[in-house]
Tab-separated table of C-alpha atoms in Angstrom:
chain	number	residue	atom	x	y	z
A	605	MET	CA	-41.164	15.286	28.981
A	606	SER	CA	-38.743	18.196	28.710
A	607	ASN	CA	-36.307	16.621	31.165
A	608	PHE	CA	-36.522	13.275	29.355
A	609	SER	CA	-35.949	14.977	26.014
A	610	ASP	CA	-32.898	16.852	27.285
A	611	LYS	CA	-31.382	13.710	28.811
A	612	PHE	CA	-32.118	11.648	25.702
A	613	MET	CA	-30.531	14.304	23.484
A	614	GLU	CA	-27.459	14.413	25.716
A	615	ILE	CA	-26.950	10.642	25.672
A	616	SER	CA	-27.709	10.367	21.953
A	617	GLY	CA	-25.335	13.209	21.172
A	618	LYS	CA	-22.524	11.441	23.006
A	619	ILE	CA	-23.218	8.207	21.113
A	620	GLY	CA	-23.389	10.008	17.792
A	621	SER	CA	-20.117	11.873	18.366
A	622	GLN	CA	-18.070	8.994	19.821
A	623	ARG	CA	-14.966	9.092	17.642
A	624	HIS	CA	-14.566	5.360	17.113
A	625	LEU	CA	-18.201	4.979	16.093
A	626	VAL	CA	-17.933	8.030	13.835
A	627	ALA	CA	-14.850	6.518	12.175
A	628	ILE	CA	-16.712	3.246	11.548
A	629	ARG	CA	-19.683	5.124	10.096
A	630	ASP	CA	-17.560	7.331	7.862
A	631	SER	CA	-15.541	4.363	6.631
A	632	PHE	CA	-18.613	2.468	5.487
A	633	ILE	CA	-19.968	5.637	3.872
A	634	ALA	CA	-16.636	6.142	2.083
A	635	MET	CA	-16.946	2.652	0.571
A	636	MET	CA	-20.349	3.347	-0.986
A	637	PRO	CA	-18.958	4.023	-4.501
A	638	ILE	CA	-17.089	0.692	-4.343
A	639	THR	CA	-20.104	-1.215	-3.039
A	640	MET	CA	-22.449	0.332	-5.596
A	641	ALA	CA	-20.102	-0.420	-8.499
A	642	GLY	CA	-19.859	-4.075	-7.485
A	643	SER	CA	-23.618	-4.348	-6.979
A	644	VAL	CA	-24.293	-2.833	-10.404
A	645	ALA	CA	-21.978	-5.438	-11.938
A	646	VAL	CA	-23.820	-8.289	-10.197
A	647	LEU	CA	-27.226	-6.805	-11.088
A	648	LEU	CA	-26.288	-6.521	-14.767
A	649	ASN	CA	-25.181	-10.142	-14.798
A	650	VAL	CA	-28.504	-11.146	-13.254
A	651	PHE	CA	-30.307	-9.665	-16.266
A	652	LEU	CA	-27.686	-10.651	-18.860
A	653	ARG	CA	-26.836	-14.165	-17.655
A	654	ASP	CA	-28.890	-15.584	-14.799
A	655	ILE	CA	-32.442	-14.735	-15.869
A	656	PRO	CA	-31.896	-15.565	-19.586
A	657	THR	CA	-30.211	-18.852	-18.635
A	658	SER	CA	-33.099	-19.796	-16.330
A	659	LEU	CA	-35.480	-19.137	-19.238
A	660	GLY	CA	-33.418	-21.298	-21.586
A	661	TRP	CA	-32.029	-18.363	-23.593
A	662	THR	CA	-28.485	-19.694	-23.565
A	663	GLY	CA	-27.693	-18.044	-26.897
A	664	PHE	CA	-28.387	-14.591	-25.467
A	665	ALA	CA	-26.157	-15.251	-22.465
A	666	ALA	CA	-23.390	-16.491	-24.776
A	667	ALA	CA	-23.653	-13.345	-26.905
A	668	MET	CA	-23.370	-11.204	-23.761
A	669	GLN	CA	-20.342	-13.130	-22.457
A	670	PRO	CA	-17.801	-10.290	-22.985
A	671	ILE	CA	-19.967	-7.903	-20.948
A	672	ILE	CA	-20.555	-10.608	-18.342
A	673	ASP	CA	-16.794	-11.107	-18.019
A	674	ILE	CA	-16.215	-7.359	-17.620
A	675	ASN	CA	-18.844	-7.272	-14.870
A	676	GLY	CA	-16.979	-10.127	-13.193
A	677	TYR	CA	-13.781	-8.075	-13.237
A	678	VAL	CA	-15.614	-5.142	-11.682
A	679	TYR	CA	-17.064	-7.328	-8.941
A	680	PHE	CA	-13.655	-8.842	-8.181
A	681	GLY	CA	-12.104	-5.384	-7.845
A	682	THR	CA	-14.852	-4.031	-5.587
A	683	ILE	CA	-16.998	-6.246	-3.356
A	684	GLY	CA	-14.623	-9.194	-3.783
A	685	ILE	CA	-11.856	-7.374	-1.847
A	686	MET	CA	-13.882	-4.806	0.078
A	687	ALA	CA	-12.261	-5.633	3.445
A	688	LEU	CA	-8.997	-4.262	2.029
A	689	PHE	CA	-10.681	-0.956	1.183
A	690	PHE	CA	-12.300	-0.824	4.600
A	691	ALA	CA	-8.984	-1.436	6.371
A	692	PHE	CA	-7.520	1.642	4.696
A	693	ALA	CA	-10.634	3.795	5.123
A	694	PHE	CA	-10.982	2.929	8.804
A	695	GLY	CA	-7.323	3.647	9.531
A	696	TYR	CA	-7.643	6.940	7.667
A	697	ASN	CA	-10.800	8.092	9.457
A	698	LEU	CA	-9.654	6.906	12.871
A	699	SER	CA	-6.361	8.760	12.393
A	700	LEU	CA	-8.354	11.916	11.710
A	701	MET	CA	-10.103	11.415	15.045
A	702	TYR	CA	-6.750	10.863	16.789
A	703	LYS	CA	-5.328	13.955	15.002
A	704	VAL	CA	-2.390	12.165	13.381
A	705	ASN	CA	-1.368	11.807	9.730
A	706	PRO	CA	-4.455	10.146	8.174
A	707	LEU	CA	-2.754	8.903	5.009
A	708	ALA	CA	-0.093	7.105	7.031
A	709	GLY	CA	-2.783	5.782	9.357
A	710	GLY	CA	-4.737	4.327	6.439
A	711	LEU	CA	-1.665	2.658	4.950
A	712	ILE	CA	-0.571	1.277	8.326
A	713	SER	CA	-4.036	-0.157	8.982
A	714	PHE	CA	-4.055	-1.701	5.496
A	715	ALA	CA	-0.594	-3.252	5.929
A	716	SER	CA	-1.480	-4.518	9.412
A	717	PHE	CA	-4.602	-6.226	8.114
A	718	ILE	CA	-2.663	-7.899	5.304
A	719	SER	CA	-0.033	-9.089	7.797
A	720	THR	CA	-2.673	-11.038	9.750
A	721	MET	CA	-3.914	-13.028	6.758
A	722	PRO	CA	-2.824	-16.626	6.074
A	723	GLN	CA	0.067	-16.542	3.640
A	724	SER	CA	-0.762	-19.724	1.784
A	725	LEU	CA	-3.819	-20.994	-0.040
A	726	ASN	CA	-4.878	-24.626	0.248
A	727	ILE	CA	-6.126	-26.184	-2.981
A	728	MET	CA	-8.278	-29.336	-2.895
A	729	THR	CA	-8.358	-31.375	-6.127
A	730	PRO	CA	-10.744	-34.380	-6.265
A	731	LEU	CA	-9.170	-37.498	-7.805
A	732	GLU	CA	-12.440	-39.184	-8.653
A	733	GLY	CA	-11.836	-42.110	-11.024
A	734	ALA	CA	-8.077	-42.270	-10.334
A	735	ASP	CA	-6.695	-45.778	-9.849
A	736	SER	CA	-4.880	-46.854	-6.703
A	737	SER	CA	-1.453	-46.882	-8.377
A	738	LEU	CA	-1.715	-43.159	-9.163
A	739	ILE	CA	-2.791	-42.363	-5.631
A	740	ASP	CA	0.058	-44.470	-4.198
A	741	GLY	CA	2.494	-42.671	-6.490
A	742	LEU	CA	1.338	-39.268	-5.329
A	743	THR	CA	1.657	-40.370	-1.723
A	744	LYS	CA	5.209	-41.630	-2.279
A	745	LEU	CA	6.111	-38.235	-3.697
A	746	GLY	CA	5.205	-36.734	-0.353
A	747	LEU	CA	1.907	-35.231	-1.467
A	748	ASN	CA	-1.091	-35.250	0.852
A	749	VAL	CA	-3.992	-37.384	-0.420
A	750	MET	CA	-7.036	-37.577	1.846
A	751	SER	CA	-10.575	-38.868	1.626
A	752	VAL	CA	-13.293	-36.200	1.375
A	753	ASP	CA	-16.866	-37.504	1.243
A	754	GLY	CA	-15.514	-40.849	0.128
A	755	VAL	CA	-13.504	-39.375	-2.754
A	756	SER	CA	-9.680	-39.320	-2.783
A	757	THR	CA	-8.613	-35.690	-2.835
A	758	LEU	CA	-5.195	-34.158	-3.422
A	759	GLU	CA	-4.371	-31.263	-1.087
A	760	THR	CA	-1.720	-28.803	-2.207
A	761	SER	CA	-0.832	-25.305	-1.074
A	762	GLU	CA	0.431	-22.176	-2.784
A	763	TRP	CA	2.431	-19.584	-0.855
A	764	GLY	CA	1.845	-15.870	-1.446
A	765	ALA	CA	-1.904	-16.011	-2.151
A	766	ILE	CA	-4.720	-14.065	-0.482
A	767	ALA	CA	-8.017	-15.918	-0.212
A	768	LEU	CA	-11.074	-13.866	-1.132
A	769	LYS	CA	-12.875	-15.110	1.978
A	770	TYR	CA	-10.432	-13.032	4.025
A	771	ALA	CA	-10.354	-10.014	1.696
A	772	GLY	CA	-14.099	-9.838	1.029
A	773	ALA	CA	-17.115	-9.101	3.199
A	774	THR	CA	-16.295	-11.907	5.651
A	775	GLY	CA	-13.057	-10.125	6.545
A	776	LEU	CA	-14.689	-6.826	7.519
A	777	PHE	CA	-14.825	-7.559	11.249
A	778	THR	CA	-11.167	-8.596	11.300
A	779	ALA	CA	-10.260	-5.442	9.367
A	780	LEU	CA	-12.178	-3.427	11.963
A	781	ILE	CA	-10.422	-5.017	14.957
A	782	ILE	CA	-6.933	-4.982	13.455
A	783	GLY	CA	-7.463	-1.477	12.084
A	784	PHE	CA	-8.378	-0.223	15.536
A	785	LEU	CA	-5.372	-1.923	17.148
A	786	ALA	CA	-2.869	-0.732	14.555
A	787	THR	CA	-4.154	2.845	14.413
A	788	TRP	CA	-4.279	3.098	18.203
A	789	VAL	CA	-0.633	1.955	18.496
A	790	TYR	CA	0.416	4.319	15.704
A	791	ALA	CA	-1.432	7.307	17.185
A	792	THR	CA	-0.301	6.627	20.764
A	793	LEU	CA	3.393	6.408	19.845
A	794	THR	CA	3.078	9.457	17.616
A	795	HIS	CA	1.567	11.542	20.435
A	796	LYS	CA	4.343	10.356	22.746
A	797	ASN	CA	6.884	11.628	20.174
A	798	PHE	CA	8.406	8.225	19.359
A	799	THR	CA	9.188	9.602	15.917
A	800	ILE	CA	12.120	10.516	13.701
A	801	LYS	CA	12.513	14.289	13.663
A	802	LEU	CA	14.021	15.973	10.626
A	803	PRO	CA	15.089	19.612	10.196
A	804	ASP	CA	12.391	22.134	9.264
A	805	THR	CA	14.056	22.606	5.889
A	806	VAL	CA	12.938	19.126	4.833
A	807	PRO	CA	9.754	19.146	2.681
A	808	PRO	CA	6.592	18.492	4.756
A	809	ALA	CA	5.691	15.317	2.843
A	810	VAL	CA	9.080	13.783	3.611
A	811	ASN	CA	8.874	14.889	7.233
A	812	LYS	CA	5.450	13.255	7.669
A	813	ALA	CA	6.648	10.022	6.071
A	814	PHE	CA	9.684	9.764	8.361
A	815	ALA	CA	7.612	10.669	11.422
A	816	ALA	CA	5.419	7.623	10.783
A	817	ILE	CA	8.258	5.093	10.415
A	818	ILE	CA	8.723	4.109	14.060
A	819	PRO	CA	5.040	4.227	15.157
A	820	GLY	CA	3.948	2.541	11.926
A	821	THR	CA	6.501	-0.256	12.204
A	822	ALA	CA	5.466	-0.875	15.809
A	823	ALA	CA	1.779	-0.957	14.821
A	824	ILE	CA	2.317	-3.481	12.021
A	825	TYR	CA	4.494	-5.660	14.257
A	826	ALA	CA	1.856	-5.540	17.010
A	827	SER	CA	-0.781	-6.781	14.564
A	828	ALA	CA	1.499	-9.515	13.214
A	829	ILE	CA	2.358	-10.682	16.765
A	830	VAL	CA	-1.340	-10.899	17.649
A	831	ALA	CA	-1.981	-12.972	14.519
A	832	PHE	CA	1.012	-15.235	15.265
A	833	LEU	CA	-0.049	-15.842	18.879
A	834	ALA	CA	-3.635	-16.547	17.817
A	835	PHE	CA	-2.441	-19.221	15.391
A	836	ALA	CA	0.114	-20.656	17.823
A	837	LEU	CA	-2.460	-21.029	20.597
A	838	THR	CA	-5.466	-22.211	18.594
A	839	GLY	CA	-4.138	-23.525	15.281
A	840	GLN	CA	-6.522	-21.162	13.472
A	841	ALA	CA	-5.895	-17.880	11.689
A	842	ILE	CA	-7.115	-14.836	13.599
A	843	ASN	CA	-9.413	-14.097	10.666
A	844	ASP	CA	-11.187	-17.435	11.188
A	845	LEU	CA	-11.371	-16.899	14.953
A	846	VAL	CA	-12.969	-13.469	14.572
A	847	SER	CA	-15.419	-14.808	12.007
A	848	THR	CA	-16.388	-17.819	14.147
A	849	TYR	CA	-16.567	-16.291	17.627
A	850	ILE	CA	-17.423	-12.621	17.010
A	851	GLN	CA	-18.815	-11.967	13.554
A	852	MET	CA	-21.125	-14.961	13.173
A	853	PRO	CA	-22.759	-14.651	16.640
A	854	LEU	CA	-23.413	-10.927	16.104
A	855	MET	CA	-24.773	-11.543	12.638
A	856	GLY	CA	-26.951	-14.341	13.983
A	857	LEU	CA	-28.422	-12.078	16.672
A	858	SER	CA	-29.216	-9.454	14.047
A	859	GLN	CA	-31.409	-11.866	12.101
A	860	GLY	CA	-34.136	-12.242	14.702
A	861	LEU	CA	-37.435	-10.446	14.118
A	862	GLY	CA	-37.112	-8.781	17.525
A	863	SER	CA	-33.731	-7.287	16.575
A	864	VAL	CA	-35.121	-5.943	13.311
A	865	ILE	CA	-38.144	-4.369	15.029
A	866	LEU	CA	-36.026	-2.866	17.823
A	867	LEU	CA	-33.511	-1.287	15.474
A	868	THR	CA	-36.257	0.078	13.215
A	869	PHE	CA	-38.019	1.570	16.250
A	870	LEU	CA	-34.800	3.156	17.572
A	871	VAL	CA	-34.155	4.863	14.239
A	872	GLN	CA	-37.596	6.460	14.494
A	873	LEU	CA	-37.126	7.392	18.141
A	874	PHE	CA	-33.875	9.227	17.427
A	875	TRP	CA	-35.494	11.076	14.529
A	876	PHE	CA	-38.438	12.115	16.725
A	877	PHE	CA	-36.003	14.024	18.924
A	878	GLY	CA	-34.352	15.656	15.918
A	879	LEU	CA	-31.349	13.334	15.633
A	880	HIS	CA	-30.453	11.551	12.409
A	881	GLY	CA	-31.368	8.013	13.434
A	882	HIS	CA	-29.495	6.308	10.630
A	883	ASN	CA	-26.296	8.217	11.361
A	884	VAL	CA	-26.472	7.534	15.097
A	885	LEU	CA	-27.021	3.811	14.513
A	886	ALA	CA	-24.788	3.535	11.426
A	887	PRO	CA	-22.156	1.376	13.216
A	888	VAL	CA	-24.877	-1.263	13.701
A	889	MET	CA	-26.795	-0.670	10.473
A	890	ASP	CA	-23.669	-0.781	8.317
A	891	GLY	CA	-21.303	-2.749	10.551
A	892	ILE	CA	-23.662	-5.730	10.904
A	893	TYR	CA	-26.506	-5.502	8.398
A	894	GLY	CA	-24.216	-3.959	5.774
A	895	VAL	CA	-21.858	-6.901	6.147
A	896	ALA	CA	-24.836	-9.254	5.727
A	897	LEU	CA	-25.760	-7.487	2.481
A	898	ASN	CA	-22.249	-7.770	1.086
A	899	GLU	CA	-21.956	-11.420	2.100
A	900	ASN	CA	-25.243	-12.168	0.345
A	901	THR	CA	-23.864	-10.463	-2.759
A	902	ALA	CA	-20.644	-12.462	-2.578
A	903	ILE	CA	-22.427	-15.793	-2.040
A	904	TYR	CA	-24.778	-15.157	-4.938
A	905	GLU	CA	-21.921	-14.196	-7.271
A	906	ALA	CA	-20.034	-17.354	-6.284
A	907	THR	CA	-22.945	-19.817	-6.463
A	908	LYS	CA	-25.641	-18.134	-8.616
A	909	ASP	CA	-28.053	-19.866	-6.212
A	910	ILE	CA	-30.599	-17.801	-4.280
A	911	ALA	CA	-31.220	-20.743	-1.943
A	912	GLN	CA	-27.695	-20.427	-0.549
A	913	LEU	CA	-27.984	-16.786	0.547
A	914	PRO	CA	-27.042	-16.908	4.253
A	915	TRP	CA	-28.857	-13.835	5.603
A	916	THR	CA	-32.590	-13.119	5.605
A	917	TRP	CA	-32.411	-9.441	6.559
A	918	THR	CA	-29.711	-7.052	5.331
A	919	ARG	CA	-29.014	-3.333	5.242
A	920	GLY	CA	-31.022	-2.849	2.073
A	921	SER	CA	-34.040	-4.632	3.557
A	922	PHE	CA	-34.767	-1.632	5.783
A	923	ASP	CA	-34.844	0.706	2.789
A	924	ALA	CA	-36.805	-1.730	0.623
A	925	TYR	CA	-39.664	-2.424	3.042
A	926	ALA	CA	-39.620	0.108	5.906
A	927	GLN	CA	-38.308	3.414	4.520
A	928	MET	CA	-40.443	4.187	1.473
A	929	GLY	CA	-40.345	7.943	1.100
A	930	GLY	CA	-37.796	8.133	3.915
A	931	SER	CA	-37.901	7.417	7.644
A	932	GLY	CA	-41.444	6.887	8.880
A	933	VAL	CA	-42.632	5.772	5.423
A	934	THR	CA	-43.796	9.369	5.021
A	935	LEU	CA	-44.803	8.793	1.412
A	936	GLY	CA	-47.933	7.251	2.898
A	937	LEU	CA	-48.415	10.394	4.984
A	938	LEU	CA	-48.127	12.609	1.903
A	939	ILE	CA	-50.743	10.557	0.049
A	940	ALA	CA	-53.089	10.807	3.042
A	941	ILE	CA	-52.615	14.585	3.167
A	942	PHE	CA	-53.354	14.983	-0.539
A	943	LEU	CA	-56.542	12.939	-0.232
A	944	LEU	CA	-58.123	13.997	3.047
A	945	SER	CA	-56.253	16.831	4.750
A	946	LYS	CA	-58.120	20.124	5.119
A	947	ARG	CA	-55.165	22.037	6.519
A	948	GLU	CA	-53.575	24.413	4.032
A	949	ASP	CA	-50.234	24.373	5.855
A	950	HIS	CA	-50.021	20.576	5.596
A	951	LYS	CA	-51.068	20.630	1.944
A	952	THR	CA	-48.446	23.252	1.123
A	953	ILE	CA	-45.703	21.226	2.811
A	954	ALA	CA	-46.897	18.056	1.067
A	955	LYS	CA	-46.744	19.745	-2.350
A	956	LEU	CA	-43.179	20.880	-1.667
A	957	ALA	CA	-42.098	17.532	-0.198
A	958	ALA	CA	-43.726	15.131	-2.671
A	959	PRO	CA	-41.148	15.404	-5.504
A	960	MET	CA	-38.350	14.651	-3.038
A	961	GLY	CA	-40.390	12.072	-1.138
A	962	VAL	CA	-40.616	9.868	-4.217
A	963	PHE	CA	-36.817	9.624	-3.975
A	964	ASN	CA	-36.866	8.918	-0.215
A	965	ILE	CA	-35.849	12.412	0.893
A	966	ASN	CA	-38.210	13.552	3.622
A	967	GLU	CA	-36.465	16.234	5.691
A	968	PRO	CA	-39.093	18.795	4.507
A	969	VAL	CA	-41.757	16.619	6.125
A	970	ILE	CA	-39.786	15.833	9.289
A	971	PHE	CA	-38.912	19.449	10.027
A	972	GLY	CA	-41.669	21.202	8.066
A	973	MET	CA	-44.836	19.573	9.401
A	974	PRO	CA	-43.079	19.151	11.840
A	975	ILE	CA	-42.762	15.514	12.875
A	976	VAL	CA	-39.980	16.252	15.372
A	977	LEU	CA	-41.394	16.502	18.918
A	978	ASN	CA	-44.933	16.661	17.513
A	979	PRO	CA	-47.358	14.655	19.714
A	980	GLN	CA	-49.989	14.629	16.934
A	981	PHE	CA	-47.931	12.268	14.802
A	982	VAL	CA	-45.690	10.468	17.315
A	983	ILE	CA	-47.730	7.222	17.289
A	984	PRO	CA	-47.712	6.543	13.525
A	985	TRP	CA	-44.167	7.858	13.274
A	986	LEU	CA	-42.951	5.254	15.764
A	987	ILE	CA	-45.081	2.265	14.740
A	988	VAL	CA	-45.340	2.409	10.929
A	989	PRO	CA	-41.726	1.379	10.085
A	990	PRO	CA	-41.621	-1.509	12.617
A	991	ILE	CA	-44.935	-2.832	11.238
A	992	CYS	CA	-43.665	-2.574	7.657
A	993	ALA	CA	-40.351	-4.172	8.629
A	994	THR	CA	-42.274	-7.040	10.234
A	995	ILE	CA	-44.264	-7.622	7.042
A	996	GLY	CA	-41.110	-7.566	4.920
A	997	TYR	CA	-39.257	-9.847	7.334
A	998	LEU	CA	-42.031	-12.433	7.561
A	999	ALA	CA	-42.481	-12.450	3.783
A	1000	THR	CA	-38.742	-13.011	3.331
A	1001	ALA	CA	-38.480	-15.659	6.048
A	1002	ALA	CA	-41.458	-17.517	4.571
A	1003	GLY	CA	-39.819	-17.597	1.141
A	1004	LEU	CA	-42.527	-15.447	-0.426
A	1005	ILE	CA	-39.891	-12.930	-1.508
A	1006	LEU	CA	-36.137	-13.205	-2.000
A	1007	PRO	CA	-33.666	-11.798	0.542
A	1008	VAL	CA	-32.112	-8.485	-0.424
A	1009	PHE	CA	-28.658	-9.257	-1.834
A	1010	LEU	CA	-27.756	-6.229	-3.939
A	1011	ALA	CA	-26.910	-2.689	-2.882
A	1012	VAL	CA	-29.135	-0.103	-4.553
A	1013	PRO	CA	-28.873	3.712	-4.255
A	1014	TRP	CA	-31.145	4.798	-1.398
A	1015	ILE	CA	-32.816	7.424	-3.601
A	1016	THR	CA	-34.365	4.696	-5.787
A	1017	PRO	CA	-38.195	5.032	-5.681
A	1018	PRO	CA	-40.293	2.592	-3.601
A	1019	GLY	CA	-41.147	-0.672	-5.289
A	1020	LEU	CA	-38.342	-0.303	-7.809
A	1021	PHE	CA	-35.806	-0.376	-4.961
A	1022	ALA	CA	-37.030	-3.763	-3.706
A	1023	TYR	CA	-37.264	-5.105	-7.270
A	1024	LEU	CA	-33.638	-4.248	-8.052
A	1025	ALA	CA	-32.260	-5.166	-4.614
A	1026	THR	CA	-33.608	-8.704	-4.986
A	1027	GLY	CA	-32.266	-9.196	-8.489
A	1028	GLY	CA	-35.528	-8.544	-10.319
A	1029	SER	CA	-38.176	-10.039	-8.024
A	1030	PHE	CA	-41.602	-8.619	-8.907
A	1031	MET	CA	-43.057	-10.045	-5.696
A	1032	ALA	CA	-40.536	-8.059	-3.626
A	1033	GLY	CA	-41.641	-4.887	-5.396
A	1034	LEU	CA	-45.288	-5.728	-4.685
A	1035	VAL	CA	-44.572	-6.294	-0.970
A	1036	SER	CA	-42.866	-2.898	-0.834
A	1037	LEU	CA	-45.897	-1.237	-2.419
A	1038	PHE	CA	-48.217	-3.174	-0.099
A	1039	ASN	CA	-46.263	-1.755	2.852
A	1040	LEU	CA	-46.784	1.696	1.374
A	1041	LEU	CA	-50.528	1.016	1.416
A	1042	VAL	CA	-50.307	-0.146	5.036
A	1043	SER	CA	-48.485	3.048	5.977
A	1044	PHE	CA	-51.172	5.131	4.254
A	1045	LEU	CA	-53.926	3.382	6.201
A	1046	ILE	CA	-52.128	3.964	9.515
A	1047	TRP	CA	-51.289	7.614	8.797
A	1048	LEU	CA	-54.795	8.387	7.518
A	1049	PRO	CA	-56.739	8.674	10.835
A	1050	PHE	CA	-54.039	10.909	12.291
A	1051	VAL	CA	-54.197	13.210	9.261
A	1052	ILE	CA	-57.984	13.415	9.665
A	1053	SER	CA	-57.552	14.083	13.384
A	1054	ALA	CA	-55.069	16.875	12.618
A	1055	ASN	CA	-57.813	18.653	10.651
A	1056	LYS	CA	-59.430	19.512	13.972
A	1057	VAL	CA	-56.284	21.156	15.304
A	1058	LYS	CA	-55.826	24.810	14.541
A	1059	ALA	CA	-52.473	25.625	12.918
A	1060	ASP	CA	-50.227	27.895	14.996
């Protein structure tokens, strides 16, 4: 067991400290204020517009229209263009790992990502009810009129526009790939001294800016050339290619029940050996399930239709249904200790941990009981979250509860978290509380068994 633990810690430590994965993790963490602001805007509009409208209170929604519009502005400036923020954050954090100017790296990554986007926006205008003479006239003017679902449609294009589908959550994978390419080129050329050197008397800020000119220009050109070749060879923008052949398959794999159970189990396994499971697996948790959450938010804001949400399980689903009280659903453990534990040491720790446990902070339990490397509690620690995740997943897949589509602060208490993350679904809150009951029932026999063990 000792040899296994040492080897596991060594491998996990290497994964957790891999600089590219750390940069991805830190970039998603850096975007949390942006994501939360956009989610708050959508959540407010759910309560100010969507729910009142569904109840027939159109007058209330009309009275709240100025606030609804402001929330729309906030959403547009946050989640609507979040891939742009990520491109900068990733270039910045990756440049820190490469030990080059991070500000220049962020700007170069941002510019490179923009340079790969389609430069024109196609606009489709249905001509339903138009007579044939008008359509013939438009065609003679050189305009493109096509049939879409049996309806004559005018297709026009506008140069100099950025489509939100490339700048929003769908563009995150492209921003990641292009950001890596651009920052790598910039850092490599900088380390090889392909830079403009100025005298030492020049202010440092000016010196840094000039030093980034050659590597930065090369990095942006490299990204633009890749985008050009992708379009020349396939007829599709690189953004569409990444979304179709990389992002969508990965997202699809993440939606299986087996994937959800495996990832939930791995988080617990890392924690059992004293490693922060969520941090180690953040590139997957945030890079795939976080993207699913943001796409659900974007689709809901665009359609106002829950039925069109594309993803069943998102980043917030783990917190809503399998992390009540923190990793291991330790709020259930605390309740079991309060009710039936006879060990004073466990009761003391539970009293200290309970106020924080309500807000999903459970380090006092993990390291105070302890849970880490403790064979007494390894079985419930490893199985409770996967069981709870399974219940939440099946309830969502069956349509009993809504998919999580809003980001909520992770310190939100159990039940309330699921309620807010699903736009005010009482059933989602009840499923979360039911999972808390399940966790209590699983933890309970192990707490009773621990009464027979003498405290060291």
